[in-house]
Each structure stands twice: as C-alpha cells, then as structure tokens.
PDB file of C-alpha atoms in Angstrom:
ATOM      1  CA  GLU A   1      70.899  98.938  92.741  1.00 65.00           C
ATOM      2  CA  ASP A   2      74.594  99.225  91.957  1.00 71.00           C
ATOM      3  CA  GLN A   3      76.470  96.244  93.277  1.00 86.00           C
ATOM      4  CA  VAL A   4      79.870  94.677  93.267  1.00 93.00           C
ATOM      5  CA  THR A   5      80.055  91.002  94.190  1.00 94.00           C
ATOM      6  CA  GLN A   6      83.199  88.986  94.699  1.00 97.00           C
ATOM      7  CA  SER A   7      83.654  85.240  94.843  1.00 97.00           C
ATOM      8  CA  PRO A   8      84.769  83.124  96.472  1.00 97.00           C
ATOM      9  CA  GLU A   9      84.744  84.749  99.913  1.00 96.00           C
ATOM     10  CA  ALA A  10      87.795  82.741 100.905  1.00 97.00           C
ATOM     11  CA  LEU A  11      90.292  80.677  98.974  1.00 98.00           C
ATOM     12  CA  ARG A  12      93.011  78.355 100.251  1.00 98.00           C
ATOM     13  CA  LEU A  13      95.698  77.378  97.782  1.00 97.00           C
ATOM     14  CA  GLN A  14      98.825  75.315  97.915  1.00 97.00           C
ATOM     15  CA  GLU A  15     101.908  77.170  96.804  1.00 97.00           C
ATOM     16  CA  GLY A  16     102.094  76.904  93.002  1.00 97.00           C
ATOM     17  CA  GLU A  17      98.389  76.106  92.614  1.00 97.00           C
ATOM     18  CA  SER A  18      96.949  78.624  90.167  1.00 98.00           C
ATOM     19  CA  SER A  19      93.399  79.942  90.485  1.00 98.00           C
ATOM     20  CA  SER A  20      91.090  82.851  89.675  1.00 98.00           C
ATOM     21  CA  LEU A  21      89.081  85.334  91.694  1.00 98.00           C
ATOM     22  CA  ASN A  22      85.846  86.784  90.340  1.00 98.00           C
ATOM     23  CA  CYS A  23      84.340  90.259  90.581  1.00 97.00           C
ATOM     24  CA  SER A  24      80.932  90.897  89.034  1.00 95.00           C
ATOM     25  CA  TYR A  25      79.321  94.317  88.861  1.00 91.00           C
ATOM     26  CA  THR A  26      76.025  95.890  87.922  1.00 87.00           C
ATOM     27  CA  VAL A  27      77.064  99.524  87.759  1.00 78.00           C
ATOM     28  CA  SER A  28      76.000 101.140  84.512  1.00 74.00           C
ATOM     29  CA  GLY A  29      78.374 103.278  82.517  1.00 72.00           C
ATOM     30  CA  LEU A  30      81.536 101.711  83.893  1.00 76.00           C
ATOM     31  CA  ARG A  31      84.385 104.179  84.247  1.00 81.00           C
ATOM     32  CA  GLY A  32      87.044 101.782  85.315  1.00 89.00           C
ATOM     33  CA  LEU A  33      87.291  98.760  87.568  1.00 93.00           C
ATOM     34  CA  PHE A  34      89.983  98.678  90.234  1.00 94.00           C
ATOM     35  CA  TRP A  35      91.721  95.789  91.936  1.00 97.00           C
ATOM     36  CA  TYR A  36      93.384  96.230  95.308  1.00 96.00           C
ATOM     37  CA  ARG A  37      95.292  94.051  97.699  1.00 97.00           C
ATOM     38  CA  GLN A  38      94.732  94.550 101.430  1.00 96.00           C
ATOM     39  CA  ASP A  39      96.911  93.061 104.118  1.00 96.00           C
ATOM     40  CA  PRO A  40      95.534  92.734 107.675  1.00 93.00           C
ATOM     41  CA  GLY A  41      95.488  96.074 109.474  1.00 92.00           C
ATOM     42  CA  LYS A  42      96.574  97.989 106.372  1.00 94.00           C
ATOM     43  CA  GLY A  43      94.928 100.171 103.775  1.00 95.00           C
ATOM     44  CA  PRO A  44      94.264  98.824 100.274  1.00 95.00           C
ATOM     45  CA  GLU A  45      97.225  98.744  97.919  1.00 94.00           C
ATOM     46  CA  PHE A  46      96.467  99.562  94.289  1.00 93.00           C
ATOM     47  CA  LEU A  47      97.051  96.766  91.792  1.00 95.00           C
ATOM     48  CA  PHE A  48      95.233  97.437  88.509  1.00 93.00           C
ATOM     49  CA  THR A  49      92.753  99.621  86.699  1.00 93.00           C
ATOM     50  CA  LEU A  50      90.776  98.172  83.793  1.00 94.00           C
ATOM     51  CA  TYR A  51      88.730 100.428  81.575  1.00 91.00           C
ATOM     52  CA  SER A  52      87.157  98.416  78.780  1.00 91.00           C
ATOM     53  CA  ALA A  53      85.983  94.901  78.005  1.00 92.00           C
ATOM     54  CA  GLY A  54      88.794  92.749  76.693  1.00 95.00           C
ATOM     55  CA  GLU A  55      91.490  94.668  78.500  1.00 95.00           C
ATOM     56  CA  GLU A  56      94.122  92.714  80.416  1.00 97.00           C
ATOM     57  CA  LYS A  57      96.871  93.827  82.792  1.00 96.00           C
ATOM     58  CA  GLU A  58      99.639  91.860  84.440  1.00 97.00           C
ATOM     59  CA  LYS A  59     101.905  92.312  87.408  1.00 94.00           C
ATOM     60  CA  GLU A  60     104.215  89.513  88.474  1.00 95.00           C
ATOM     61  CA  ARG A  61     101.975  86.506  89.227  1.00 97.00           C
ATOM     62  CA  LEU A  62      98.739  88.456  88.834  1.00 98.00           C
ATOM     63  CA  LYS A  63      96.705  89.088  85.710  1.00 98.00           C
ATOM     64  CA  ALA A  64      93.437  90.994  85.642  1.00 98.00           C
ATOM     65  CA  THR A  65      90.881  90.731  82.859  1.00 97.00           C
ATOM     66  CA  LEU A  66      87.601  92.523  82.203  1.00 95.00           C
ATOM     67  CA  THR A  67      84.363  91.670  80.432  1.00 92.00           C
ATOM     68  CA  LYS A  68      81.163  93.694  80.229  1.00 88.00           C
ATOM     69  CA  LYS A  69      79.833  92.157  83.444  1.00 90.00           C
ATOM     70  CA  GLU A  70      82.777  90.860  85.417  1.00 95.00           C
ATOM     71  CA  SER A  71      86.471  90.873  86.039  1.00 97.00           C
ATOM     72  CA  PHE A  72      88.838  88.085  86.926  1.00 98.00           C
ATOM     73  CA  LEU A  73      92.060  88.207  88.869  1.00 98.00           C
ATOM     74  CA  HIS A  74      94.166  85.248  87.836  1.00 98.00           C
ATOM     75  CA  ILE A  75      96.924  84.150  90.179  1.00 98.00           C
ATOM     76  CA  THR A  76      99.582  81.982  88.575  1.00 98.00           C
ATOM     77  CA  ALA A  77     101.820  79.798  90.738  1.00 97.00           C
ATOM     78  CA  PRO A  78     101.065  81.751  93.921  1.00 97.00           C
ATOM     79  CA  LYS A  79     103.492  82.090  96.793  1.00 97.00           C
ATOM     80  CA  PRO A  80     102.722  82.463 100.508  1.00 97.00           C
ATOM     81  CA  GLU A  81     103.461  86.185 100.269  1.00 97.00           C
ATOM     82  CA  ASP A  82     100.467  86.521  97.947  1.00 98.00           C
ATOM     83  CA  SER A  83      98.215  85.788 100.920  1.00 98.00           C
ATOM     84  CA  ALA A  84      95.947  88.798 101.435  1.00 97.00           C
ATOM     85  CA  THR A  85      92.419  90.028 100.810  1.00 97.00           C
ATOM     86  CA  TYR A  86      91.825  91.086  97.236  1.00 98.00           C
ATOM     87  CA  LEU A  87      89.230  93.784  96.690  1.00 97.00           C
ATOM     88  CA  CYS A  88      87.641  95.072  93.540  1.00 96.00           C
ATOM     89  CA  ALA A  89      85.893  98.414  93.263  1.00 94.00           C
ATOM     90  CA  VAL A  90      84.067 100.519  90.700  1.00 92.00           C
ATOM     91  CA  PRO A  91      83.012 104.182  90.670  1.00 88.00           C
ATOM     92  CA  ARG A  92      79.428 104.573  91.762  1.00 84.00           C
ATOM     93  CA  SER A  93      78.554 106.298  88.509  1.00 76.00           C
ATOM     94  CA  TYR A  94      80.252 107.746  85.493  1.00 71.00           C
ATOM     95  CA  ASN A  95      80.808 111.216  86.940  1.00 73.00           C
ATOM     96  CA  THR A  96      81.976 110.443  90.448  1.00 77.00           C
ATOM     97  CA  ASP A  97      85.120 109.303  92.213  1.00 78.00           C
ATOM     98  CA  LYS A  98      83.094 107.567  94.938  1.00 87.00           C
ATOM     99  CA  LEU A  99      83.903 103.877  94.892  1.00 89.00           C
ATOM    100  CA  ILE A 100      81.734 100.845  95.602  1.00 91.00           C
ATOM    101  CA  PHE A 101      83.793  97.975  96.971  1.00 94.00           C
ATOM    102  CA  GLY A 102      83.137  94.286  96.815  1.00 94.00           C
ATOM    103  CA  THR A 103      83.388  92.261 100.003  1.00 92.00           C
ATOM    104  CA  GLY A 104      86.716  90.833  98.959  1.00 96.00           C
ATOM    105  CA  THR A 105      88.302  87.415  98.592  1.00 97.00           C
ATOM    106  CA  ARG A 106      90.555  86.285 101.444  1.00 97.00           C
ATOM    107  CA  LEU A 107      93.382  84.330  99.864  1.00 98.00           C
ATOM    108  CA  GLN A 108      95.640  82.040 101.855  1.00 98.00           C
ATOM    109  CA  VAL A 109      98.579  80.363 100.136  1.00 98.00           C
ATOM    110  CA  PHE A 110     100.253  77.553 102.032  1.00 97.00           C
ATOM    111  CA  PRO A 111     103.834  76.382 101.431  1.00 95.00           C
TER     112      PRO A 111
ATOM    113  CA  GLY B   1     104.016 107.332  92.997  1.00 69.00           C
ATOM    114  CA  ALA B   2     101.212 109.128  94.809  1.00 81.00           C
ATOM    115  CA  VAL B   3     101.381 108.597  98.570  1.00 89.00           C
ATOM    116  CA  VAL B   4      98.723 109.212 101.198  1.00 93.00           C
ATOM    117  CA  SER B   5      99.865 109.285 104.804  1.00 95.00           C
ATOM    118  CA  GLN B   6      97.419 108.613 107.621  1.00 97.00           C
ATOM    119  CA  HIS B   7      97.963 109.103 111.362  1.00 97.00           C
ATOM    120  CA  PRO B   8      97.683 107.678 113.883  1.00 97.00           C
ATOM    121  CA  SER B   9      97.773 104.043 112.817  1.00 97.00           C
ATOM    122  CA  TRP B  10      95.942 103.037 115.957  1.00 97.00           C
ATOM    123  CA  VAL B  11      94.293 104.800 118.872  1.00 97.00           C
ATOM    124  CA  ILE B  12      92.451 103.764 122.003  1.00 97.00           C
ATOM    125  CA  CYS B  13      90.159 106.282 123.638  1.00 96.00           C
ATOM    126  CA  LYS B  14      87.629 106.383 126.416  1.00 97.00           C
ATOM    127  CA  SER B  15      83.944 106.511 125.685  1.00 97.00           C
ATOM    128  CA  GLY B  16      82.732 110.101 125.403  1.00 97.00           C
ATOM    129  CA  THR B  17      86.029 111.574 124.238  1.00 97.00           C
ATOM    130  CA  SER B  18      86.942 112.803 120.751  1.00 97.00           C
ATOM    131  CA  VAL B  19      89.619 111.496 118.437  1.00 98.00           C
ATOM    132  CA  LYS B  20      91.197 113.194 115.418  1.00 98.00           C
ATOM    133  CA  ILE B  21      92.595 111.283 112.454  1.00 98.00           C
ATOM    134  CA  GLU B  22      94.796 112.992 109.859  1.00 97.00           C
ATOM    135  CA  CYS B  23      95.146 112.184 106.195  1.00 97.00           C
ATOM    136  CA  ARG B  24      97.843 113.856 104.096  1.00 95.00           C
ATOM    137  CA  SER B  25      98.679 113.627 100.421  1.00 93.00           C
ATOM    138  CA  LEU B  26     102.475 113.745 100.435  1.00 92.00           C
ATOM    139  CA  ASP B  27     103.437 114.399  96.836  1.00 87.00           C
ATOM    140  CA  PHE B  28     100.303 115.686  95.183  1.00 89.00           C
ATOM    141  CA  GLN B  29      97.453 118.047  95.865  1.00 90.00           C
ATOM    142  CA  ALA B  30      94.041 116.613  96.618  1.00 90.00           C
ATOM    143  CA  THR B  31      91.010 118.867  96.405  1.00 90.00           C
ATOM    144  CA  THR B  32      88.914 115.834  97.293  1.00 92.00           C
ATOM    145  CA  MET B  33      89.547 113.074  99.783  1.00 95.00           C
ATOM    146  CA  PHE B  34      87.331 110.202 100.840  1.00 95.00           C
ATOM    147  CA  TRP B  35      86.826 108.650 104.243  1.00 97.00           C
ATOM    148  CA  TYR B  36      85.895 104.990 104.538  1.00 97.00           C
ATOM    149  CA  ARG B  37      85.060 102.735 107.455  1.00 97.00           C
ATOM    150  CA  GLN B  38      85.724  99.017 107.550  1.00 95.00           C
ATOM    151  CA  PHE B  39      84.362  96.600 110.141  1.00 92.00           C
ATOM    152  CA  PRO B  40      86.046  93.233 110.696  1.00 88.00           C
ATOM    153  CA  LYS B  41      85.756  90.898 107.717  1.00 84.00           C
ATOM    154  CA  GLN B  42      83.656  93.437 105.866  1.00 89.00           C
ATOM    155  CA  SER B  43      84.461  95.661 102.941  1.00 90.00           C
ATOM    156  CA  LEU B  44      85.099  99.368 102.855  1.00 94.00           C
ATOM    157  CA  MET B  45      82.048 101.592 103.175  1.00 94.00           C
ATOM    158  CA  LEU B  46      82.245 105.214 102.099  1.00 95.00           C
ATOM    159  CA  MET B  47      81.411 107.596 104.936  1.00 96.00           C
ATOM    160  CA  ALA B  48      81.989 111.025 103.474  1.00 96.00           C
ATOM    161  CA  THR B  49      83.691 113.107 100.840  1.00 95.00           C
ATOM    162  CA  SER B  50      86.052 115.790 102.048  1.00 94.00           C
ATOM    163  CA  ASN B  51      86.210 118.883  99.852  1.00 92.00           C
ATOM    164  CA  GLU B  52      88.930 121.496 100.144  1.00 91.00           C
ATOM    165  CA  GLY B  53      87.384 124.903 100.709  1.00 88.00           C
ATOM    166  CA  SER B  54      83.835 123.687 101.204  1.00 90.00           C
ATOM    167  CA  LYS B  55      81.733 121.498 103.414  1.00 92.00           C
ATOM    168  CA  ALA B  56      82.096 117.759 103.422  1.00 95.00           C
ATOM    169  CA  THR B  57      79.307 115.641 101.995  1.00 95.00           C
ATOM    170  CA  TYR B  58      78.152 112.650 103.971  1.00 96.00           C
ATOM    171  CA  GLU B  59      76.712 109.342 102.875  1.00 95.00           C
ATOM    172  CA  GLN B  60      73.220 108.395 103.948  1.00 94.00           C
ATOM    173  CA  GLY B  61      73.146 107.241 107.537  1.00 94.00           C
ATOM    174  CA  VAL B  62      76.416 108.872 108.561  1.00 96.00           C
ATOM    175  CA  GLU B  63      76.014 111.474 111.313  1.00 94.00           C
ATOM    176  CA  LYS B  64      77.788 114.642 110.264  1.00 93.00           C
ATOM    177  CA  ASP B  65      77.835 115.990 113.828  1.00 95.00           C
ATOM    178  CA  LYS B  66      79.590 112.862 115.072  1.00 96.00           C
ATOM    179  CA  PHE B  67      82.124 112.575 112.262  1.00 97.00           C
ATOM    180  CA  LEU B  68      83.521 116.060 111.710  1.00 97.00           C
ATOM    181  CA  ILE B  69      85.580 116.503 108.582  1.00 96.00           C
ATOM    182  CA  ASN B  70      87.856 119.420 107.860  1.00 93.00           C
ATOM    183  CA  HIS B  71      89.797 119.798 104.626  1.00 93.00           C
ATOM    184  CA  ALA B  72      92.200 122.464 105.814  1.00 85.00           C
ATOM    185  CA  SER B  73      94.474 122.558 102.804  1.00 91.00           C
ATOM    186  CA  LEU B  74      95.104 120.888  99.464  1.00 92.00           C
ATOM    187  CA  THR B  75      97.132 118.208 101.224  1.00 93.00           C
ATOM    188  CA  LEU B  76      95.359 117.656 104.537  1.00 95.00           C
ATOM    189  CA  SER B  77      91.983 116.312 105.588  1.00 96.00           C
ATOM    190  CA  THR B  78      91.033 115.431 109.146  1.00 97.00           C
ATOM    191  CA  LEU B  79      88.281 113.254 110.551  1.00 97.00           C
ATOM    192  CA  THR B  80      87.255 113.861 114.149  1.00 97.00           C
ATOM    193  CA  VAL B  81      85.112 111.265 115.844  1.00 98.00           C
ATOM    194  CA  THR B  82      83.271 113.198 118.528  1.00 97.00           C
ATOM    195  CA  SER B  83      81.839 111.733 121.712  1.00 97.00           C
ATOM    196  CA  ALA B  84      83.094 108.338 120.688  1.00 97.00           C
ATOM    197  CA  HIS B  85      81.244 105.214 121.768  1.00 96.00           C
ATOM    198  CA  PRO B  86      82.269 101.552 121.564  1.00 96.00           C
ATOM    199  CA  GLU B  87      80.149 101.081 118.436  1.00 95.00           C
ATOM    200  CA  ASP B  88      82.413 103.624 116.680  1.00 96.00           C
ATOM    201  CA  SER B  89      85.291 101.194 117.064  1.00 97.00           C
ATOM    202  CA  SER B  90      86.375 100.380 113.540  1.00 97.00           C
ATOM    203  CA  PHE B  91      89.108 100.722 110.937  1.00 97.00           C
ATOM    204  CA  TYR B  92      89.023 104.148 109.287  1.00 98.00           C
ATOM    205  CA  ILE B  93      90.776 104.676 105.956  1.00 97.00           C
ATOM    206  CA  CYS B  94      91.208 107.763 103.821  1.00 97.00           C
ATOM    207  CA  SER B  95      91.713 107.914 100.092  1.00 95.00           C
ATOM    208  CA  ALA B  96      92.550 110.460  97.450  1.00 91.00           C
ATOM    209  CA  PRO B  97      92.360 110.325  93.668  1.00 85.00           C
ATOM    210  CA  PRO B  98      95.911 110.798  92.358  1.00 76.00           C
ATOM    211  CA  PRO B  99      96.660 113.353  89.646  1.00 73.00           C
ATOM    212  CA  ASP B 100      96.959 110.756  86.896  1.00 73.00           C
ATOM    213  CA  SER B 101      93.579 109.231  87.825  1.00 62.00           C
ATOM    214  CA  HIS B 102      94.950 105.719  87.490  1.00 67.00           C
ATOM    215  CA  GLY B 103      93.857 104.174  90.740  1.00 76.00           C
ATOM    216  CA  TYR B 104      92.892 105.799  93.985  1.00 86.00           C
ATOM    217  CA  THR B 105      95.553 105.924  96.658  1.00 90.00           C
ATOM    218  CA  PHE B 106      94.674 104.865 100.193  1.00 94.00           C
ATOM    219  CA  GLY B 107      96.181 105.672 103.535  1.00 96.00           C
ATOM    220  CA  SER B 108      97.396 102.909 105.807  1.00 96.00           C
ATOM    221  CA  GLY B 109      94.299 103.145 107.978  1.00 97.00           C
ATOM    222  CA  THR B 110      93.575 103.952 111.619  1.00 98.00           C
ATOM    223  CA  ARG B 111      92.339 101.315 114.040  1.00 97.00           C
ATOM    224  CA  LEU B 112      90.072 103.069 116.558  1.00 97.00           C
ATOM    225  CA  THR B 113      89.109 101.255 119.726  1.00 97.00           C
ATOM    226  CA  VAL B 114      86.703 102.956 122.108  1.00 97.00           C
ATOM    227  CA  VAL B 115      86.646 101.528 125.630  1.00 97.00           C
TER     228      VAL B 115
END
C-alpha cells in the first residue's frame, strides 16, 4: 500500500538549534515529492518539489534533499517564526495529481 | 505566483442545514481541483476530484450525495455539504495544480463547525 510516513511527529527546538525532519515513502514510480508548511488554521504553503534522488533545494533556513526512499528537510539555525507543521506529499501514482500526505511534523522553535 | 482563494474561512451552521464552500483560481485556469478534509492533528485526506465540465470523482468512503461538488467554470469549484451533522465538522481545503506543475497550490481552508 502506498504510504508516506513522517518523523518525528513533534519537534521542539531552541532558537539556533539545527535539526532534520524525515519523510519516507513507498510509492512506486515517484513523480515528485512535495514539502509544505502549514500554520494553524491555514492551508498548506508550498515550499519545495524534488524530482530525483540526489536533488537538493534550499530556501532561507530550509534545505530539502531526496533519496530513493526518503526525503529530509534540514532546518539550519531556526527562528521562532519557523514554528509550523511541515508536511510532505507525493502523487499517488505516476499518472495522477492526487496527493498522499504524511501526517506531518509539528515544529516548535523557542527563543 | 498561482493563487487559490477559498471562502468562507470559517462557518458555523446548524445540524441539518447545507453549507457551500467556494474555491477560485485567481490567476490561472484549473480544469481540475481537489478537495481535502483535515481533522485536528491529522493530515490532509483527499475527498474528491473536481473536474470542469464533468462529474466529480469521489474517494472511497466519501458520500457523493452529502458532499456535492460543482466545477462551474475553469476558475471556480464549489463544495456543498448537505444536511450537515456535527461529525462533518472539519477543516476543508481545496487545491489546484498550477500551470507550471511545480507544486500544487492550496486555498486557505474553511473551518466548518456544525452545531
């Protein structure tokens, strides 16, 4: 069964304390892996798309990487405003736009 | 960038009444839109695919007669929750694939509370 699993479920960091979030998937024929940020009561905000193993993308304090089985979202020197839930998602199959979402990682960054 | 607008952002309705939620693509045309539901501390679950000019397709377990979807134009899809009950209370979010296919754009979500 196609699955997307994220870990940890929750993460508490001190401001400036770098860490990584994990997203593992079992979907065959990957056609892109997406990272989103979701603030409470809001829709997901697009961060990155990764298409092939070895690919990396960066945006401010965030860097996403992809292997054949998982993706990491690295957060360098986080700030309190980085606090949010981070979701990863993959298309259900190669020829569909229907996404399967992971359960997310709730990140809290304390000053 | 591609923007999807969703209204209302929150709504409270009485049990047994119907509620309509609108999803608009503001700067691009969307022949397909997706409707998701999210319960507290859970992830997004796809409910249905809205197709312009044809019937919506529903995921297994989603009642098509309760969740009516109309894709009236290339920029507008609506979700109507009919005969709402407290268990329908949830966060509903729409999404559309943008023209450049680099990341799906989501609306801001609608918090539905049925009392």
